[in-house]
């Protein structure tokens, strides 16, 4: 089992800016892990429906921190890693794949979820939902 001093569940805006703040406060390499269900590094979600869709920013332009930031600071980022269970007493999370990750301090920053229309016509072609980078692509 891997264990970290700090674990962030969620890969959105809060996770990216929290990682930046941890780095500013001199978190040591190997102390911070971000566990994200997303397939991309933390990015600025509001830009998806604005600058990214309009072509004013590319994928790299909406990232909160680039890959080198996490690597250079020794921050572990686990992408496409949904969390299945949280055991606050034992201070560990379990991913859907069964991996256990221990922590001393936990930040849950999962944000909102996509709410689909339950209206007549909601199944028709041409209706798109925008929540993740992959949706914008």
PDB file of C-alpha atoms in Angstrom:
ATOM      1  CA  UNK A   1       0.000   0.000   0.000  1.00  0.00           C
ATOM      2  CA  UNK A   2       1.271   3.439  -0.888  1.00  0.00           C
ATOM      3  CA  UNK A   3       0.844   6.114   1.766  1.00  0.00           C
ATOM      4  CA  UNK A   4       1.131   9.872   1.590  1.00  0.00           C
ATOM      5  CA  UNK A   5       1.048  12.706   4.081  1.00  0.00           C
ATOM      6  CA  UNK A   6      -1.597  14.443   1.944  1.00  0.00           C
ATOM      7  CA  UNK A   7      -4.111  13.002  -0.511  1.00  0.00           C
ATOM      8  CA  UNK A   8      -6.515  14.973  -2.680  1.00  0.00           C
ATOM      9  CA  UNK A   9      -9.487  13.126  -4.140  1.00  0.00           C
ATOM     10  CA  UNK A  10     -10.557  14.964  -7.278  1.00  0.00           C
ATOM     11  CA  UNK A  11      -8.756  16.300 -10.290  1.00  0.00           C
ATOM     12  CA  UNK A  12     -10.415  19.612 -11.050  1.00  0.00           C
ATOM     13  CA  UNK A  13      -9.662  23.240 -10.367  1.00  0.00           C
ATOM     14  CA  UNK A  14      -9.388  22.854  -6.588  1.00  0.00           C
ATOM     15  CA  UNK A  15      -6.916  19.964  -6.860  1.00  0.00           C
ATOM     16  CA  UNK A  16      -4.693  21.921  -9.246  1.00  0.00           C
ATOM     17  CA  UNK A  17      -4.628  25.078  -7.153  1.00  0.00           C
ATOM     18  CA  UNK A  18      -4.257  23.097  -3.918  1.00  0.00           C
ATOM     19  CA  UNK A  19      -1.199  21.366  -5.404  1.00  0.00           C
ATOM     20  CA  UNK A  20       0.201  24.779  -6.301  1.00  0.00           C
ATOM     21  CA  UNK A  21      -0.367  25.976  -2.723  1.00  0.00           C
ATOM     22  CA  UNK A  22       1.180  22.826  -1.241  1.00  0.00           C
ATOM     23  CA  UNK A  23       4.249  23.408  -3.424  1.00  0.00           C
ATOM     24  CA  UNK A  24       4.403  27.045  -2.331  1.00  0.00           C
ATOM     25  CA  UNK A  25       4.416  25.825   1.269  1.00  0.00           C
ATOM     26  CA  UNK A  26       7.307  23.465   0.501  1.00  0.00           C
ATOM     27  CA  UNK A  27       5.552  20.101   0.516  1.00  0.00           C
ATOM     28  CA  UNK A  28       8.287  17.494   0.232  1.00  0.00           C
ATOM     29  CA  UNK A  29       8.532  15.125  -2.742  1.00  0.00           C
ATOM     30  CA  UNK A  30       6.402  12.039  -2.150  1.00  0.00           C
ATOM     31  CA  UNK A  31       4.127  13.695   0.417  1.00  0.00           C
ATOM     32  CA  UNK A  32       1.221  14.657  -1.882  1.00  0.00           C
ATOM     33  CA  UNK A  33      -0.949  12.498  -4.120  1.00  0.00           C
ATOM     34  CA  UNK A  34      -3.862  13.558  -6.319  1.00  0.00           C
ATOM     35  CA  UNK A  35      -6.328  10.775  -7.125  1.00  0.00           C
ATOM     36  CA  UNK A  36      -8.491  11.730 -10.079  1.00  0.00           C
ATOM     37  CA  UNK A  37     -11.206   9.994 -12.062  1.00  0.00           C
ATOM     38  CA  UNK A  38     -10.376  12.302 -14.984  1.00  0.00           C
ATOM     39  CA  UNK A  39      -7.945  11.381 -17.745  1.00  0.00           C
ATOM     40  CA  UNK A  40      -6.238  14.798 -17.789  1.00  0.00           C
ATOM     41  CA  UNK A  41      -4.171  16.756 -15.290  1.00  0.00           C
ATOM     42  CA  UNK A  42      -6.167  19.333 -13.264  1.00  0.00           C
ATOM     43  CA  UNK A  43      -7.423  22.052 -15.586  1.00  0.00           C
ATOM     44  CA  UNK A  44      -9.531  25.187 -15.470  1.00  0.00           C
ATOM     45  CA  UNK A  45     -13.035  23.833 -16.082  1.00  0.00           C
ATOM     46  CA  UNK A  46     -14.681  27.211 -16.792  1.00  0.00           C
ATOM     47  CA  UNK A  47     -12.338  27.596 -19.772  1.00  0.00           C
ATOM     48  CA  UNK A  48     -13.834  24.488 -21.382  1.00  0.00           C
ATOM     49  CA  UNK A  49     -17.009  26.302 -22.374  1.00  0.00           C
ATOM     50  CA  UNK A  50     -15.220  29.504 -23.258  1.00  0.00           C
ATOM     51  CA  UNK A  51     -11.627  29.712 -24.426  1.00  0.00           C
ATOM     52  CA  UNK A  52     -11.089  26.026 -25.252  1.00  0.00           C
ATOM     53  CA  UNK A  53     -14.224  25.585 -27.357  1.00  0.00           C
ATOM     54  CA  UNK A  54     -13.526  28.873 -29.145  1.00  0.00           C
ATOM     55  CA  UNK A  55      -9.982  27.786 -29.947  1.00  0.00           C
ATOM     56  CA  UNK A  56      -8.437  30.622 -27.918  1.00  0.00           C
ATOM     57  CA  UNK A  57      -6.582  28.137 -25.669  1.00  0.00           C
ATOM     58  CA  UNK A  58      -5.342  24.634 -26.327  1.00  0.00           C
ATOM     59  CA  UNK A  59      -5.246  21.788 -23.826  1.00  0.00           C
ATOM     60  CA  UNK A  60      -1.898  22.902 -22.402  1.00  0.00           C
ATOM     61  CA  UNK A  61      -3.281  26.412 -21.989  1.00  0.00           C
ATOM     62  CA  UNK A  62      -6.071  25.389 -19.637  1.00  0.00           C
ATOM     63  CA  UNK A  63      -3.960  23.207 -17.327  1.00  0.00           C
ATOM     64  CA  UNK A  64      -3.528  24.622 -13.832  1.00  0.00           C
ATOM     65  CA  UNK A  65      -0.004  23.145 -13.729  1.00  0.00           C
ATOM     66  CA  UNK A  66       1.831  21.291 -16.463  1.00  0.00           C
ATOM     67  CA  UNK A  67       3.185  17.766 -16.133  1.00  0.00           C
ATOM     68  CA  UNK A  68       6.680  19.049 -15.319  1.00  0.00           C
ATOM     69  CA  UNK A  69       5.313  20.906 -12.264  1.00  0.00           C
ATOM     70  CA  UNK A  70       4.009  17.708 -10.674  1.00  0.00           C
ATOM     71  CA  UNK A  71       7.120  15.733 -11.618  1.00  0.00           C
ATOM     72  CA  UNK A  72       9.544  18.416 -10.388  1.00  0.00           C
ATOM     73  CA  UNK A  73       7.683  18.826  -7.080  1.00  0.00           C
ATOM     74  CA  UNK A  74       7.432  15.066  -6.523  1.00  0.00           C
ATOM     75  CA  UNK A  75       3.622  15.137  -6.553  1.00  0.00           C
ATOM     76  CA  UNK A  76       2.011  11.834  -7.512  1.00  0.00           C
ATOM     77  CA  UNK A  77      -0.978  12.177  -9.834  1.00  0.00           C
ATOM     78  CA  UNK A  78      -3.117   9.096 -10.400  1.00  0.00           C
ATOM     79  CA  UNK A  79      -5.367   9.711 -13.398  1.00  0.00           C
ATOM     80  CA  UNK A  80      -8.332   7.541 -14.392  1.00  0.00           C
ATOM     81  CA  UNK A  81      -8.421   6.239 -10.837  1.00  0.00           C
ATOM     82  CA  UNK A  82     -11.962   6.318  -9.442  1.00  0.00           C
ATOM     83  CA  UNK A  83     -12.237   6.020  -5.672  1.00  0.00           C
ATOM     84  CA  UNK A  84     -14.606   3.279  -4.541  1.00  0.00           C
ATOM     85  CA  UNK A  85     -14.347   3.533  -0.755  1.00  0.00           C
ATOM     86  CA  UNK A  86     -13.066   5.735   2.033  1.00  0.00           C
ATOM     87  CA  UNK A  87     -12.149   4.396   5.456  1.00  0.00           C
ATOM     88  CA  UNK A  88     -11.661   7.496   7.597  1.00  0.00           C
ATOM     89  CA  UNK A  89     -10.897   5.451  10.710  1.00  0.00           C
ATOM     90  CA  UNK A  90      -7.992   3.624   9.070  1.00  0.00           C
ATOM     91  CA  UNK A  91      -7.101   6.701   6.968  1.00  0.00           C
ATOM     92  CA  UNK A  92      -7.124   5.021   3.597  1.00  0.00           C
ATOM     93  CA  UNK A  93      -9.000   5.083   0.362  1.00  0.00           C
ATOM     94  CA  UNK A  94      -9.630   2.170  -1.950  1.00  0.00           C
ATOM     95  CA  UNK A  95      -9.783   2.667  -5.690  1.00  0.00           C
ATOM     96  CA  UNK A  96     -12.119   0.781  -8.011  1.00  0.00           C
ATOM     97  CA  UNK A  97      -9.171  -1.401  -9.033  1.00  0.00           C
ATOM     98  CA  UNK A  98      -8.666  -2.404  -5.379  1.00  0.00           C
ATOM     99  CA  UNK A  99      -5.545  -0.322  -4.730  1.00  0.00           C
ATOM    100  CA  UNK A 100      -5.351   1.054  -1.203  1.00  0.00           C
ATOM    101  CA  UNK A 101      -3.815   4.477  -0.602  1.00  0.00           C
ATOM    102  CA  UNK A 102      -3.067   5.668   2.916  1.00  0.00           C
ATOM    103  CA  UNK A 103      -3.051   9.282   4.044  1.00  0.00           C
ATOM    104  CA  UNK A 104      -2.503  11.478   7.082  1.00  0.00           C
ATOM    105  CA  UNK A 105      -4.664  14.358   5.798  1.00  0.00           C
ATOM    106  CA  UNK A 106      -7.380  14.109   3.126  1.00  0.00           C
ATOM    107  CA  UNK A 107      -8.916  16.809   0.944  1.00  0.00           C
ATOM    108  CA  UNK A 108     -12.063  15.760  -0.887  1.00  0.00           C
ATOM    109  CA  UNK A 109     -12.390  18.073  -3.879  1.00  0.00           C
ATOM    110  CA  UNK A 110     -14.655  16.153  -6.213  1.00  0.00           C
ATOM    111  CA  UNK A 111     -16.702  19.164  -7.268  1.00  0.00           C
ATOM    112  CA  UNK A 112     -20.048  18.855  -8.928  1.00  0.00           C
ATOM    113  CA  UNK A 113     -21.455  16.121 -11.093  1.00  0.00           C
ATOM    114  CA  UNK A 114     -23.105  16.183 -14.478  1.00  0.00           C
ATOM    115  CA  UNK A 115     -26.858  16.373 -14.284  1.00  0.00           C
ATOM    116  CA  UNK A 116     -28.591  15.043 -17.381  1.00  0.00           C
ATOM    117  CA  UNK A 117     -31.910  16.353 -18.626  1.00  0.00           C
ATOM    118  CA  UNK A 118     -34.862  14.094 -17.942  1.00  0.00           C
ATOM    119  CA  UNK A 119     -37.151  15.753 -20.460  1.00  0.00           C
ATOM    120  CA  UNK A 120     -38.844  14.719 -23.671  1.00  0.00           C
ATOM    121  CA  UNK A 121     -36.266  14.809 -26.465  1.00  0.00           C
ATOM    122  CA  UNK A 122     -33.268  14.434 -24.146  1.00  0.00           C
ATOM    123  CA  UNK A 123     -32.228  11.321 -26.075  1.00  0.00           C
ATOM    124  CA  UNK A 124     -32.065  13.083 -29.460  1.00  0.00           C
ATOM    125  CA  UNK A 125     -28.875  13.656 -31.418  1.00  0.00           C
ATOM    126  CA  UNK A 126     -27.301  17.088 -31.149  1.00  0.00           C
ATOM    127  CA  UNK A 127     -27.594  17.422 -27.380  1.00  0.00           C
ATOM    128  CA  UNK A 128     -24.203  17.531 -25.706  1.00  0.00           C
ATOM    129  CA  UNK A 129     -23.145  17.631 -22.094  1.00  0.00           C
ATOM    130  CA  UNK A 130     -20.024  19.510 -21.076  1.00  0.00           C
ATOM    131  CA  UNK A 131     -18.280  18.484 -17.870  1.00  0.00           C
ATOM    132  CA  UNK A 132     -14.814  17.184 -18.710  1.00  0.00           C
ATOM    133  CA  UNK A 133     -12.068  18.004 -21.163  1.00  0.00           C
ATOM    134  CA  UNK A 134     -12.918  14.930 -23.201  1.00  0.00           C
ATOM    135  CA  UNK A 135     -16.452  16.334 -23.652  1.00  0.00           C
ATOM    136  CA  UNK A 136     -15.040  19.557 -25.115  1.00  0.00           C
ATOM    137  CA  UNK A 137     -12.770  17.652 -27.466  1.00  0.00           C
TER     138      UNK A 137
END
